[in-house]
Every structure is written in C-alpha cells, then in structure tokens.
Short mmCIF file of C-alpha atoms in Angstrom, two decimals:
data_model
loop_
_atom_site.label_atom_id
_atom_site.label_comp_id
_atom_site.label_asym_id
_atom_site.label_seq_id
_atom_site.Cartn_x
_atom_site.Cartn_y
_atom_site.Cartn_z
CA MET A 1 0.00 0.00 0.00
CA THR A 2 1.27 3.50 -0.80
CA ALA A 3 2.36 5.51 2.22
CA LEU A 4 0.22 8.51 3.12
CA ASP A 5 3.07 10.96 2.47
CA ASP A 6 3.44 9.60 -1.06
CA ARG A 7 -0.23 9.73 -2.06
CA PRO A 8 -1.09 12.33 -4.72
CA LEU A 9 -2.94 15.41 -3.52
CA ALA A 10 -6.05 14.48 -5.51
CA ALA A 11 -6.38 11.20 -3.57
CA ILE A 12 -7.84 13.07 -0.58
CA GLU A 13 -11.15 14.77 -1.39
CA PRO A 14 -12.01 17.69 0.88
CA THR A 15 -15.62 18.87 0.76
CA ASP A 16 -15.08 22.67 0.75
CA ALA A 17 -12.47 25.47 0.59
CA HIS A 18 -11.67 25.07 4.27
CA GLY A 19 -10.89 21.42 3.62
CA ARG A 20 -8.68 22.34 0.70
CA VAL A 21 -6.71 24.79 2.83
CA ALA A 22 -6.37 22.20 5.59
CA GLU A 23 -5.11 19.73 2.99
CA LEU A 24 -2.55 22.31 1.79
CA HIS A 25 -1.23 22.92 5.28
CA ALA A 26 -1.00 19.20 5.94
CA SER A 27 0.96 18.68 2.74
CA ARG A 28 3.32 21.53 3.58
CA ALA A 29 3.82 20.14 7.05
CA ARG A 30 4.77 16.73 5.61
CA ALA A 31 7.19 18.35 3.14
CA GLN A 32 8.85 20.40 5.86
CA ALA A 33 9.11 17.48 8.28
CA GLY A 34 10.99 15.33 5.80
CA PRO A 35 10.69 11.58 5.26
CA SER A 36 10.80 10.43 8.89
CA GLU A 37 12.16 11.06 12.35
CA ARG A 38 14.44 8.08 11.87
CA ALA A 39 16.02 9.65 8.79
CA THR A 40 16.55 12.91 10.67
CA GLU A 41 18.15 11.08 13.59
CA ALA A 42 20.46 9.25 11.18
CA GLN A 43 21.53 12.59 9.68
CA HIS A 44 22.23 14.06 13.11
CA ALA A 45 24.11 10.90 14.15
CA LYS A 46 26.61 11.64 11.39
CA GLY A 47 27.24 15.07 12.90
CA LYS A 48 25.28 16.72 10.08
CA LEU A 49 22.37 19.13 10.09
CA THR A 50 19.31 18.68 7.91
CA ALA A 51 18.87 20.77 4.78
CA ARG A 52 16.27 23.01 6.41
CA GLU A 53 18.39 23.51 9.53
CA ARG A 54 21.25 24.62 7.29
CA ILE A 55 19.07 27.10 5.43
CA GLU A 56 17.86 28.55 8.74
CA LEU A 57 21.47 29.16 9.80
CA LEU A 58 22.46 30.68 6.47
CA LEU A 59 19.57 33.11 5.97
CA ASP A 60 18.07 35.85 8.12
CA ALA A 61 15.43 34.49 10.47
CA GLY A 62 12.04 34.04 8.82
CA SER A 63 13.21 35.26 5.41
CA PHE A 64 13.22 31.98 3.45
CA GLN A 65 10.65 31.66 0.67
CA GLU A 66 10.57 28.12 -0.73
CA VAL A 67 9.96 27.32 -4.39
CA GLU A 68 8.36 24.08 -5.61
CA GLN A 69 8.04 22.56 -2.18
CA LEU A 70 5.40 20.11 -3.42
CA ARG A 71 7.38 18.94 -6.46
CA ARG A 72 7.59 15.15 -7.00
CA HIS A 73 9.44 13.05 -9.55
CA ARG A 74 7.65 11.27 -12.41
CA ALA A 75 10.08 8.37 -12.77
CA THR A 76 8.99 4.75 -12.79
CA GLY A 77 10.79 1.47 -12.39
CA PHE A 78 13.07 0.08 -9.69
CA GLY A 79 10.36 0.90 -7.13
CA LEU A 80 10.48 4.66 -7.71
CA GLU A 81 6.78 4.86 -8.58
CA ALA A 82 5.96 3.79 -5.00
CA LYS A 83 8.16 6.45 -3.41
CA LYS A 84 7.44 10.03 -4.39
CA PRO A 85 8.35 12.33 -1.48
CA TYR A 86 7.76 16.06 -1.62
CA THR A 87 10.75 18.27 -2.66
CA ASP A 88 12.35 15.28 -4.44
CA GLY A 89 15.43 15.63 -2.26
CA VAL A 90 16.32 19.28 -2.85
CA ILE A 91 15.01 22.42 -1.16
CA THR A 92 15.10 25.57 -3.30
CA GLY A 93 14.16 29.19 -2.71
CA TRP A 94 15.41 32.60 -1.68
CA GLY A 95 15.82 34.66 1.46
CA THR A 96 18.06 37.41 2.79
CA VAL A 97 21.48 37.71 4.39
CA GLU A 98 21.82 40.99 6.29
CA GLY A 99 18.76 42.18 4.40
CA ARG A 100 20.06 41.44 0.89
CA THR A 101 18.49 38.79 -1.35
CA VAL A 102 20.29 35.44 -1.68
CA PHE A 103 19.10 32.37 -3.60
CA VAL A 104 19.81 28.92 -2.22
CA TYR A 105 19.37 25.25 -2.94
CA ALA A 106 20.11 22.52 -0.42
CA HIS A 107 20.30 18.77 -1.00
CA ASP A 108 18.28 16.77 1.51
CA PHE A 109 20.33 13.64 2.15
CA ARG A 110 17.37 12.04 3.92
CA ILE A 111 15.56 11.70 0.58
CA PHE A 112 17.24 9.39 -1.96
CA GLY A 113 20.57 10.29 -0.35
CA GLY A 114 20.28 13.72 -1.94
CA ALA A 115 20.82 12.06 -5.33
CA LEU A 116 19.96 14.11 -8.40
CA GLY A 117 17.09 13.02 -10.63
CA GLU A 118 15.19 14.80 -13.40
CA ALA A 119 12.73 16.69 -11.16
CA HIS A 120 15.50 17.42 -8.63
CA ALA A 121 17.67 18.92 -11.39
CA THR A 122 14.79 20.93 -12.85
CA LYS A 123 14.24 22.58 -9.49
CA ILE A 124 17.92 23.56 -9.31
CA HIS A 125 17.84 24.85 -12.89
CA LYS A 126 14.87 27.04 -12.04
CA ILE A 127 16.40 28.59 -8.94
CA MET A 128 19.66 29.24 -10.79
CA ASP A 129 17.75 30.98 -13.58
CA MET A 130 15.90 33.05 -10.99
CA ALA A 131 19.17 34.09 -9.32
CA ILE A 132 20.68 35.17 -12.64
CA ALA A 133 17.54 37.09 -13.63
CA ALA A 134 17.25 38.79 -10.23
CA GLY A 135 20.97 39.57 -10.07
CA ALA A 136 21.53 38.05 -6.64
CA PRO A 137 24.09 35.58 -5.20
CA LEU A 138 23.50 31.83 -5.36
CA VAL A 139 24.55 29.51 -2.53
CA SER A 140 24.42 25.73 -2.94
CA LEU A 141 24.41 23.54 0.17
CA ASN A 142 25.77 20.27 -1.20
CA ASP A 143 25.12 16.93 0.48
CA GLY A 144 24.27 14.40 -2.20
CA ALA A 145 25.16 10.97 -3.46
CA GLY A 146 25.54 12.01 -7.09
CA ALA A 147 23.25 11.07 -9.97
CA ARG A 148 20.13 9.02 -9.21
CA ILE A 149 21.07 5.74 -10.86
CA GLN A 150 17.46 4.58 -11.21
CA GLU A 151 16.72 7.49 -13.56
CA GLY A 152 19.67 6.79 -15.84
CA VAL A 153 20.80 9.32 -18.40
CA SER A 154 18.06 11.81 -17.44
CA ALA A 155 19.95 12.44 -14.22
CA LEU A 156 23.21 13.01 -16.06
CA ALA A 157 21.53 15.52 -18.37
CA GLY A 158 20.41 17.36 -15.24
CA TYR A 159 24.05 17.93 -14.30
CA GLY A 160 24.73 19.33 -17.75
CA GLY A 161 22.05 21.96 -17.19
CA ILE A 162 23.62 22.93 -13.88
CA PHE A 163 27.10 23.25 -15.41
CA GLN A 164 25.73 25.39 -18.23
CA ARG A 165 24.09 27.76 -15.76
CA ASN A 166 27.18 27.86 -13.53
CA THR A 167 29.13 29.04 -16.55
CA ARG A 168 26.49 31.55 -17.65
CA ALA A 169 26.36 33.01 -14.13
CA SER A 170 30.17 33.19 -13.84
CA GLY A 171 31.24 36.79 -13.33
CA VAL A 172 27.59 37.88 -13.27
CA ILE A 173 26.48 36.86 -9.77
CA PRO A 174 28.56 35.48 -6.89
CA GLN A 175 28.29 31.68 -6.70
CA ILE A 176 29.22 29.91 -3.47
CA SER A 177 29.36 26.13 -3.01
CA VAL A 178 29.17 24.79 0.54
CA MET A 179 30.19 21.14 0.78
CA LEU A 180 28.42 19.50 3.73
CA GLY A 181 28.56 15.86 2.68
CA PRO A 182 29.86 13.68 -0.17
CA CYS A 183 30.24 15.02 -3.69
CA ALA A 184 31.56 12.49 -6.18
CA GLY A 185 31.93 12.05 -9.91
CA GLY A 186 30.55 14.63 -12.29
CA ALA A 187 28.74 16.37 -9.42
CA ALA A 188 32.10 17.77 -8.26
CA TYR A 189 32.40 19.92 -11.37
CA SER A 190 29.62 22.31 -10.35
CA PRO A 191 31.49 23.51 -7.23
CA ALA A 192 34.66 23.78 -9.33
CA LEU A 193 32.84 26.20 -11.64
CA THR A 194 31.72 28.48 -8.81
CA ASP A 195 33.58 31.37 -7.19
CA PHE A 196 34.12 29.93 -3.71
CA VAL A 197 34.09 26.44 -2.18
CA PHE A 198 33.56 25.87 1.55
CA MET A 199 34.11 22.47 3.18
CA VAL A 200 33.56 20.92 6.62
CA ARG A 201 36.19 18.57 7.99
CA GLU A 202 35.36 14.88 8.40
CA THR A 203 31.86 15.14 6.91
CA SER A 204 32.48 16.52 3.40
CA GLN A 205 34.50 14.96 0.61
CA MET A 206 34.99 15.72 -3.08
CA PHE A 207 36.52 13.44 -5.70
CA ILE A 208 35.95 12.32 -9.26
CA THR A 209 36.68 8.65 -8.55
CA GLY A 210 36.32 7.24 -5.04
CA PRO A 211 38.76 5.15 -3.00
CA ASP A 212 37.39 1.83 -4.30
CA VAL A 213 37.92 2.83 -7.94
CA VAL A 214 41.37 4.22 -7.16
CA LYS A 215 42.36 0.95 -5.51
CA ALA A 216 40.99 -1.14 -8.38
CA VAL A 217 42.81 0.90 -11.05
CA THR A 218 46.07 1.94 -9.38
CA GLY A 219 46.34 -0.35 -6.36
CA GLU A 220 46.56 2.65 -4.00
CA GLU A 221 44.65 2.37 -0.73
CA ILE A 222 43.29 5.57 0.75
CA THR A 223 40.35 6.74 2.84
CA GLN A 224 37.63 9.09 1.60
CA ASN A 225 39.02 11.97 3.66
CA GLY A 226 42.54 11.16 2.62
CA LEU A 227 41.49 11.29 -1.02
CA GLY A 228 39.12 14.22 -1.04
CA GLY A 229 38.58 15.62 2.45
CA ALA A 230 38.52 19.28 3.44
CA ASP A 231 42.16 19.47 4.51
CA VAL A 232 43.38 17.80 1.32
CA HIS A 233 41.52 20.29 -0.88
CA ALA A 234 42.42 23.27 1.33
CA GLU A 235 46.16 22.51 1.45
CA THR A 236 47.09 20.31 -1.51
CA SER A 237 44.73 20.60 -4.46
CA GLY A 238 43.49 24.15 -3.95
CA VAL A 239 39.93 23.08 -4.78
CA CYS A 240 38.63 24.33 -1.41
CA HIS A 241 38.90 28.01 -0.43
CA PHE A 242 37.71 27.68 3.18
CA ALA A 243 37.67 24.69 5.57
CA TYR A 244 35.98 24.60 8.98
CA ASP A 245 35.45 22.13 11.82
CA ASP A 246 31.66 22.34 11.99
CA GLU A 247 28.68 23.37 9.90
CA ARG A 248 27.57 26.28 12.07
CA THR A 249 30.94 28.03 11.86
CA CYS A 250 31.09 27.31 8.14
CA LEU A 251 27.68 28.87 7.46
CA GLU A 252 28.51 31.89 9.63
CA GLU A 253 31.57 32.49 7.47
CA VAL A 254 29.48 32.15 4.30
CA ARG A 255 27.29 34.96 5.66
CA PHE A 256 30.41 37.05 6.34
CA LEU A 257 31.72 36.47 2.82
CA LEU A 258 28.36 37.50 1.35
CA SER A 259 28.55 40.77 3.32
CA LEU A 260 31.77 41.59 1.45
CA LEU A 261 30.44 40.85 -2.04
CA PRO A 262 28.14 42.85 -4.31
CA GLN A 263 24.84 41.39 -5.45
CA ASN A 264 26.03 41.17 -9.05
CA ASN A 265 28.54 42.53 -11.55
CA ARG A 266 26.60 45.77 -12.04
CA GLU A 267 26.86 46.80 -8.41
CA THR A 268 29.60 47.45 -5.88
CA SER A 269 30.06 45.89 -2.46
CA PRO A 270 28.15 47.51 0.40
CA VAL A 271 30.07 50.24 2.22
CA GLN A 272 30.16 49.76 5.97
CA ARG A 273 30.65 52.61 8.40
CA THR A 274 33.74 52.28 10.54
CA LEU A 275 35.11 54.02 13.60
CA ASP A 276 38.66 53.27 12.44
CA PRO A 277 39.99 56.69 11.31
CA ALA A 278 40.91 56.94 7.63
CA ASP A 279 44.00 58.96 8.56
CA ARG A 280 45.14 56.61 11.33
CA ARG A 281 48.92 56.46 11.39
CA CYS A 282 50.48 53.00 11.24
CA GLU A 283 53.69 53.52 13.22
CA ALA A 284 53.95 49.78 13.90
CA LEU A 285 54.78 49.15 10.24
CA LEU A 286 58.26 50.60 10.74
CA ASP A 287 59.08 47.72 13.09
CA LEU A 288 56.99 44.99 11.43
CA VAL A 289 58.94 45.07 8.16
CA PRO A 290 62.73 44.70 8.50
CA ALA A 291 64.82 46.89 6.19
CA ASP A 292 67.07 43.90 5.51
CA GLY A 293 65.54 42.22 2.48
CA ASN A 294 66.81 38.80 3.57
CA ARG A 295 64.88 38.81 6.84
CA PRO A 296 61.39 37.27 6.76
CA TYR A 297 58.29 38.74 8.38
CA ASP A 298 54.57 37.98 8.44
CA MET A 299 52.70 39.99 5.79
CA THR A 300 49.37 39.27 7.50
CA LYS A 301 50.51 41.59 10.31
CA VAL A 302 50.96 44.36 7.75
CA ILE A 303 47.46 43.74 6.39
CA GLU A 304 45.98 43.79 9.91
CA GLU A 305 47.64 47.13 10.56
CA LEU A 306 46.31 48.70 7.37
CA VAL A 307 42.69 47.54 7.08
CA ASP A 308 39.65 48.63 9.07
CA ASP A 309 39.80 47.24 12.61
CA GLY A 310 42.40 44.68 11.52
CA ASP A 311 39.61 42.54 10.07
CA TYR A 312 40.00 40.61 6.82
CA LEU A 313 38.96 37.34 5.19
CA GLU A 314 41.81 35.37 3.65
CA VAL A 315 40.93 33.24 0.62
CA HIS A 316 42.82 29.96 0.10
CA GLU A 317 44.68 30.61 3.35
CA ARG A 318 46.35 27.18 3.46
CA TRP A 319 47.14 26.71 -0.24
CA ALA A 320 50.07 28.44 -1.97
CA ARG A 321 50.98 30.23 1.24
CA ASN A 322 53.72 32.29 -0.41
CA ILE A 323 51.00 34.65 -1.62
CA ILE A 324 48.06 36.11 0.28
CA CYS A 325 44.67 36.86 -1.24
CA ALA A 326 42.18 38.55 1.07
CA LEU A 327 39.01 40.62 1.17
CA ALA A 328 38.98 43.51 3.63
CA ARG A 329 37.72 47.07 4.05
CA LEU A 330 39.54 50.38 3.89
CA ASP A 331 37.45 53.23 5.27
CA GLY A 332 34.40 51.01 4.83
CA GLN A 333 35.05 50.18 1.17
CA VAL A 334 35.71 46.53 0.28
CA VAL A 335 39.05 45.88 -1.40
CA GLY A 336 40.86 42.81 -2.63
CA ILE A 337 44.40 42.47 -1.32
CA VAL A 338 47.11 40.49 -3.09
CA ALA A 339 50.38 40.29 -1.16
CA ASN A 340 53.59 38.31 -1.23
CA GLN A 341 54.25 36.42 2.01
CA PRO A 342 58.01 36.62 2.89
CA GLN A 343 57.42 34.13 5.69
CA SER A 344 56.80 31.35 3.14
CA VAL A 345 59.47 30.53 0.54
CA ALA A 346 60.61 34.18 0.82
CA GLY A 347 57.42 35.25 -0.97
CA VAL A 348 58.53 34.05 -4.40
CA LEU A 349 56.02 33.45 -7.16
CA ASP A 350 55.61 29.85 -8.26
CA ILE A 351 53.01 27.88 -10.22
CA GLU A 352 50.44 27.58 -7.45
CA ALA A 353 50.87 31.16 -6.20
CA SER A 354 50.39 32.47 -9.73
CA GLU A 355 47.20 30.45 -10.23
CA LYS A 356 45.81 31.43 -6.84
CA ALA A 357 46.41 35.14 -7.31
CA ALA A 358 45.26 35.17 -10.95
CA ARG A 359 41.84 33.77 -10.14
CA PHE A 360 41.44 36.14 -7.20
CA VAL A 361 42.30 39.14 -9.37
CA GLN A 362 39.76 37.97 -11.95
CA LEU A 363 37.11 37.58 -9.25
CA CYS A 364 37.71 41.09 -7.91
CA ASP A 365 37.64 42.56 -11.39
CA ALA A 366 34.41 40.73 -12.26
CA PHE A 367 32.64 42.09 -9.17
CA ASN A 368 33.98 45.66 -9.11
CA ILE A 369 36.24 45.19 -6.09
CA PRO A 370 39.32 47.50 -6.15
CA LEU A 371 42.70 45.81 -5.90
CA VAL A 372 45.55 46.68 -3.55
CA THR A 373 48.80 44.81 -4.21
CA LEU A 374 51.50 44.65 -1.53
CA VAL A 375 54.80 43.76 -3.17
CA ASP A 376 57.83 42.13 -1.60
CA VAL A 377 58.92 39.59 -4.18
CA PRO A 378 62.43 38.28 -4.94
CA GLY A 379 61.38 36.72 -8.25
CA PHE A 380 59.93 33.52 -9.65
CA LEU A 381 60.91 30.24 -8.00
CA PRO A 382 63.78 28.67 -9.97
CA GLY A 383 64.02 24.93 -10.58
CA VAL A 384 63.56 22.16 -13.09
CA GLY A 385 60.22 21.18 -11.57
CA GLN A 386 58.85 24.68 -11.96
CA GLU A 387 60.05 25.06 -15.55
CA HIS A 388 58.80 21.63 -16.61
CA GLY A 389 55.56 22.26 -14.75
CA GLY A 390 54.91 25.29 -16.93
CA ILE A 391 55.82 28.27 -14.75
CA ILE A 392 55.87 30.41 -17.90
CA ARG A 393 52.30 29.48 -18.74
CA HIS A 394 51.04 29.68 -15.16
CA GLY A 395 52.89 32.90 -14.36
CA ALA A 396 51.32 34.42 -17.47
CA LYS A 397 47.87 33.78 -15.92
CA LEU A 398 48.59 36.35 -13.21
CA LEU A 399 50.04 38.77 -15.72
CA TYR A 400 46.97 38.38 -17.95
CA ALA A 401 44.59 38.84 -15.03
CA TYR A 402 46.18 42.12 -13.96
CA CYS A 403 46.50 43.47 -17.49
CA ASN A 404 42.85 42.66 -18.16
CA ALA A 405 41.51 44.17 -14.91
CA THR A 406 39.66 47.49 -15.16
CA VAL A 407 38.88 48.04 -11.47
CA PRO A 408 40.92 50.57 -9.47
CA ARG A 409 44.40 49.13 -8.94
CA ILE A 410 46.96 50.38 -6.43
CA SER A 411 50.38 48.82 -5.98
CA LEU A 412 52.67 49.34 -2.99
CA ILE A 413 56.27 48.13 -2.96
CA LEU A 414 57.43 47.46 0.58
CA ARG A 415 60.92 46.03 -0.02
CA LYS A 416 62.10 43.81 -2.88
CA ALA A 417 60.65 43.89 -6.36
CA TYR A 418 62.95 41.97 -8.66
CA GLY A 419 62.81 40.90 -12.28
CA GLY A 420 59.74 39.61 -14.07
CA ALA A 421 57.95 39.06 -10.76
CA TYR A 422 58.05 42.84 -10.18
CA ILE A 423 56.34 43.41 -13.52
CA VAL A 424 53.73 40.71 -12.88
CA MET A 425 52.78 42.03 -9.42
CA ASP A 426 50.72 44.88 -10.91
CA SER A 427 53.54 47.24 -11.74
CA GLN A 428 52.84 50.61 -13.31
CA SER A 429 53.86 49.26 -16.72
CA VAL A 430 51.01 46.72 -16.77
CA GLY A 431 48.37 49.27 -15.84
CA ALA A 432 48.34 49.94 -12.11
CA ASP A 433 46.54 53.26 -11.58
CA LEU A 434 48.85 54.32 -8.78
CA THR A 435 52.14 52.83 -7.60
CA TYR A 436 53.69 53.73 -4.26
CA ALA A 437 56.88 52.58 -2.54
CA TRP A 438 58.34 52.70 0.92
CA PRO A 439 61.86 54.12 1.46
CA THR A 440 63.02 50.52 1.95
CA ASN A 441 62.13 49.54 -1.63
CA GLU A 442 64.57 47.87 -4.01
CA ILE A 443 63.29 47.68 -7.58
CA ALA A 444 65.73 46.00 -9.93
CA VAL A 445 66.24 43.32 -12.53
CA MET A 446 67.72 41.11 -9.82
CA GLY A 447 69.36 41.32 -6.40
CA ALA A 448 72.55 43.31 -6.11
CA GLU A 449 74.72 40.26 -5.48
CA GLY A 450 73.50 38.44 -8.57
CA ALA A 451 73.68 41.58 -10.69
CA ALA A 452 77.24 42.34 -9.62
CA ASN A 453 78.33 38.80 -10.50
CA VAL A 454 76.99 39.29 -14.02
CA VAL A 455 77.88 42.93 -14.73
CA PHE A 456 81.32 42.89 -13.09
CA ARG A 457 82.21 39.27 -13.68
CA ARG A 458 85.50 39.97 -15.46
CA ARG A 459 86.68 42.63 -13.00
CA ILE A 460 85.93 40.32 -10.09
CA ALA A 461 87.72 37.39 -11.71
CA GLU A 462 90.83 39.47 -12.48
CA ALA A 463 91.05 41.15 -9.08
CA GLU A 464 93.76 40.21 -6.60
CA ASP A 465 91.05 39.87 -3.93
CA PRO A 466 87.87 38.71 -5.76
CA GLU A 467 85.71 38.75 -2.63
CA ALA A 468 86.67 42.29 -1.73
CA MET A 469 86.11 43.37 -5.33
CA ARG A 470 82.71 41.63 -5.38
CA ALA A 471 81.67 43.40 -2.16
CA GLY A 472 82.71 46.73 -3.63
CA MET A 473 80.85 46.11 -6.88
CA VAL A 474 77.69 45.09 -4.99
CA LYS A 475 77.89 48.33 -3.02
CA GLU A 476 78.41 50.33 -6.21
CA TYR A 477 75.48 48.63 -8.00
CA LYS A 478 73.17 49.32 -5.06
CA ALA A 479 74.24 52.96 -4.93
CA GLU A 480 73.71 53.48 -8.66
CA LEU A 481 70.62 51.43 -9.49
CA MET A 482 68.92 50.20 -6.34
CA HIS A 483 68.56 53.22 -4.10
CA PRO A 484 64.98 53.89 -2.93
CA TYR A 485 64.41 56.83 -5.25
CA TYR A 486 65.75 55.39 -8.50
CA ALA A 487 62.30 54.26 -9.69
CA ALA A 488 60.64 57.48 -8.48
CA GLU A 489 63.16 59.60 -10.38
CA ARG A 490 62.19 57.77 -13.57
CA GLY A 491 58.44 57.91 -12.97
CA LEU A 492 58.08 54.19 -12.35
CA VAL A 493 56.45 54.82 -8.97
CA ASP A 494 54.17 57.75 -8.25
CA ASP A 495 55.53 58.49 -4.81
CA VAL A 496 57.78 57.23 -2.05
CA ILE A 497 55.75 57.40 1.16
CA ASP A 498 56.26 57.17 4.90
CA PRO A 499 55.10 53.67 5.92
CA ALA A 500 53.16 55.18 8.81
CA GLU A 501 51.02 57.11 6.30
CA THR A 502 50.19 54.08 4.18
CA ARG A 503 46.59 53.65 5.34
CA GLU A 504 45.75 57.30 4.72
CA VAL A 505 47.42 57.27 1.30
CA LEU A 506 45.52 54.14 0.24
CA VAL A 507 42.18 55.47 1.48
CA ARG A 508 42.62 58.78 -0.36
CA ALA A 509 43.70 57.03 -3.55
CA LEU A 510 40.73 54.65 -3.46
CA ALA A 511 38.33 57.54 -2.92
CA MET A 512 39.73 59.27 -5.99
CA LEU A 513 39.54 56.10 -8.10
CA ARG A 514 35.99 55.23 -7.05
CA SER A 515 34.58 56.77 -10.23
CA LYS A 516 37.17 55.19 -12.51
CA HIS A 517 35.81 53.93 -15.82
CA ALA A 518 37.85 51.90 -18.27
CA ASP A 519 36.78 49.98 -21.35
CA LEU A 520 38.47 46.97 -22.90
CA PRO A 521 38.62 46.54 -26.68
CA SER A 522 35.48 45.05 -28.20
CA ARG A 523 35.79 41.26 -28.36
CA LYS A 524 33.86 38.10 -27.69
CA HIS A 525 36.33 37.10 -24.97
CA GLY A 526 40.06 36.88 -24.51
CA ASN A 527 42.15 33.72 -24.77
CA PRO A 528 43.99 33.62 -21.44
CA PRO A 529 46.88 31.20 -20.84
CA GLN A 530 45.75 27.85 -19.41
#
C-alpha cells in the first residue's frame, strides 16, 4: 500500500475550501518534516544538520521563501513509482542575508541520499535561472550521493544543465558552493565552476573517482578523507577556499563572505561605516617590516595594521601560502588584497601562487572590487620542476589577469621587487593606476649580489682579492641602481611614502579612483593562458 506521504494530492477529497486549505497545510507540514524522524536522527548521528536547519542558519530568520516545495518526480521502475516524497530531495528558494536577497538550494540527504534526478535537477535549474535574472548571489548547500542511478541518463543531463548555468552566471552573480557531505563524480564539477568552495572537515568529501575505484585501477589504498577531504583540498589541491570544523561556523563564514560581495557585476560591495579613522597612522609598520631584504616577516601583520579594525577574510589561506589573497575594508570600502608572504618561501612566485592570485584578481575585477597589491617579491621560483611544470604558462595567468583588470588598482612596494615578478605584481607598466613605494624599496632586474656577478664578472675574476672586489661592486650597484628613489626619479612609482602614512594614502587614492571607468577593446572574450 502507498504511504500517506506519497499519495497524490487528488487522492484526498475535501468537501469545501476550508478542507482544501487544511489539505494544503497538511501537505506543507509533511514536506517540511521530511521523510521520517528516523532519517533525521540518522543525519544528526553523522554530525550533520538537515537541509532546512542549514538554510535557517544561512539566511536571516524568517526570510526563506521556498519554491516548488510540493514537487515530485515522475520516474517509474526500480520501485520509484511507489516512493514520491515532496521536494524530491532538494530544497530551493530565496531569502536574505543581512537584508540582501540570496538564492539557495540545499540537498536533503534524507531523501534518496540527496541524489539528483530529473525533477530534482529541474528545481535547481529554475532557482539558478531566478538568481541570474534577479541579479543576486546563489549559494548551494551540497550533500548528495551524485546522480540518481534509477533514472539513468536523465539524471546526467540534469548535471549538464547545472554546469551550463554555472558558466552563464560566472562573473555575473557570486556563486558559493558549501560542501556538507559527499560530492563524487561529475557532481564535483559544479562547485569547481563556482567562485568559492567551503568544506567541513570529516563530513564533506569531493573526488571524481572514489577510494574503491582508485584501488581497483592503481592499487593505492586511501580513505575518503585522505582522497578528497577538506584538509586535502584546502592545502594540496586548492579546490577548497575555506575549511571549517563544523557546519555552524562554516555557514557563519558564508554569511560574512556575502557581506563583502556585491549582489552582481553591475553593483559594488556595500560600504560599511567604521570608527577606524581613515587617517590613522600605522607607526607599527616601521618595526613589522625589517629593512634587511633577507629577513622574513609575516605579511598578515601588515594587512591587519592597514585595514579597518584589523579585520580581513583570507581566501585559500592554506594553499600556496607564499602569496596572500584577502578581502577587507579600507574606510568602509571593500578591497581585494594580493600580497607576497616573505614568511613562506621568501614570498617568491611559483606555479600555485600564480594560479591562486590570478583567479582572485579575476574575481575582484568581475565584481567591481578594487585591488591593492603589496609587493615584496624576490622573483619567480627557480628549478627544473617549476620550468617543466609550466611556470611560464602559469605565471602568465597572473600577468593576464592584472593586465585585463579594469577596477581601481593600487600597488605598494614594501621592499624587494625583482625581475619579471616585479612586472607581474601589478607594476605601473602593466596598468596599475597608482604605484607607491616605501623608502626601503629595491626595484631591480635582480638582487645586487646576482647583478654584480653578471655585470662585473671579469673585473671580479681578475682582481687580486675577488671577494673584496665583489663586495665593492655590490655596493656600487646598489648605490647606482637600487637606491629607494631610483624608480621614483624615472616615474616608475608615483611616490615614495612614509610607511606610517600608508593607510591614509591608500584610502585617499581609493576615494579618488571610485569613479574610474575603463573599457576593454570590443571582443567576444580573450584567450587567457591555461
């Protein structure tokens, strides 16, 4: 016998309008309750919230408006015709985060394991289309077992529709994927197409082929978390931008990220009033950054000193740590910060750092977020592995991203800026609107020691005391070509500033550039290096 929850609405015949309304409320109550208490308990036993509990945490209280709550699948065979729960395993709708509209869909693992079927996919397609049309962010709360095998190729086609819409929405509305359970096979490509990926440790995994397939094909034995857990994707693959220990913290951070982003590519991020003075002097910077270019320091401390209330959100914090990408506010205005990290591999640019920064620059440019670049870079990482891995191609991604960006761009050189890495880190020659430098800056083709060995090689070799001659030539090269004002004298930086005045200088420059308008040549799209 068919369960009551799975009976069609027409099977119960009310006698009047009051009966019809009662029937409606009963149906809604069944849809909101989910399949059973047992299924809910099983979800909680795994340390996971239900789809509706997640939506309640993400959105402002009482703001969620559900779409197609009473949708059911039409599939037959393999027993599906006897099981037709409301929602078909995905909850879709819109609400607000800090009063601004956000669209959301959430897989309900309690129903078919959150697997995607034709009706399930159609609901997602609809909410994605609504988000694009309304010009509002889309957040997906992912907790599904992949394609619904019983529905065959129809389920796979549903993924194709999602991928197409992810691509169409790219650079138009912010797209955020929150991984709260398994995501395997083709399903993993939708998060990869979005702007940000959040994961929760222990409970979320992403991989194309699971541990069993890996073992069968390669003989390697590995756990699900070891193959595609949050820490793996946050530190090794770079697939995950943010990783957290629990769902509540994760969803709180999604809300914070949304507060820093505009609704769409035609708007700017909301400006937030701050009590942090725009002209606050940053005396601590004089001690935070050593004048000796060979001494490391923590660039995050510099960022904390500069931005409003020391508050920022670092993107990809644990991947490619030699470069920092962060969203923060300066005098209430959201900015994207790209900064070398001297504490990690001396802050050099390598393949992963170039990829990380390039995509962040593209994101900021797409959503009208001004860019501030803090430069302290000794060059690109040398080595056979880097060259064979395509450092030329990958480094060009960052160069392309900066050259293509039309948002306000300010570059600040703190200490070293050597060689091609100096050019790539948003130098004036690739289109930075304003370039500043501290008195500790050294802008050159290479470090003084390396330059002296090349330029004065013969004189050093012929000298009675080569080491003394080399030391003298290094000193001479620094005095001639690497003094702090060499670039300023040639117009390659707009000003050399007191580090303590950096915050005020940046705030004033951003205020001036707020009305900047720049057009790219007419074209279908560019062909960036891959």
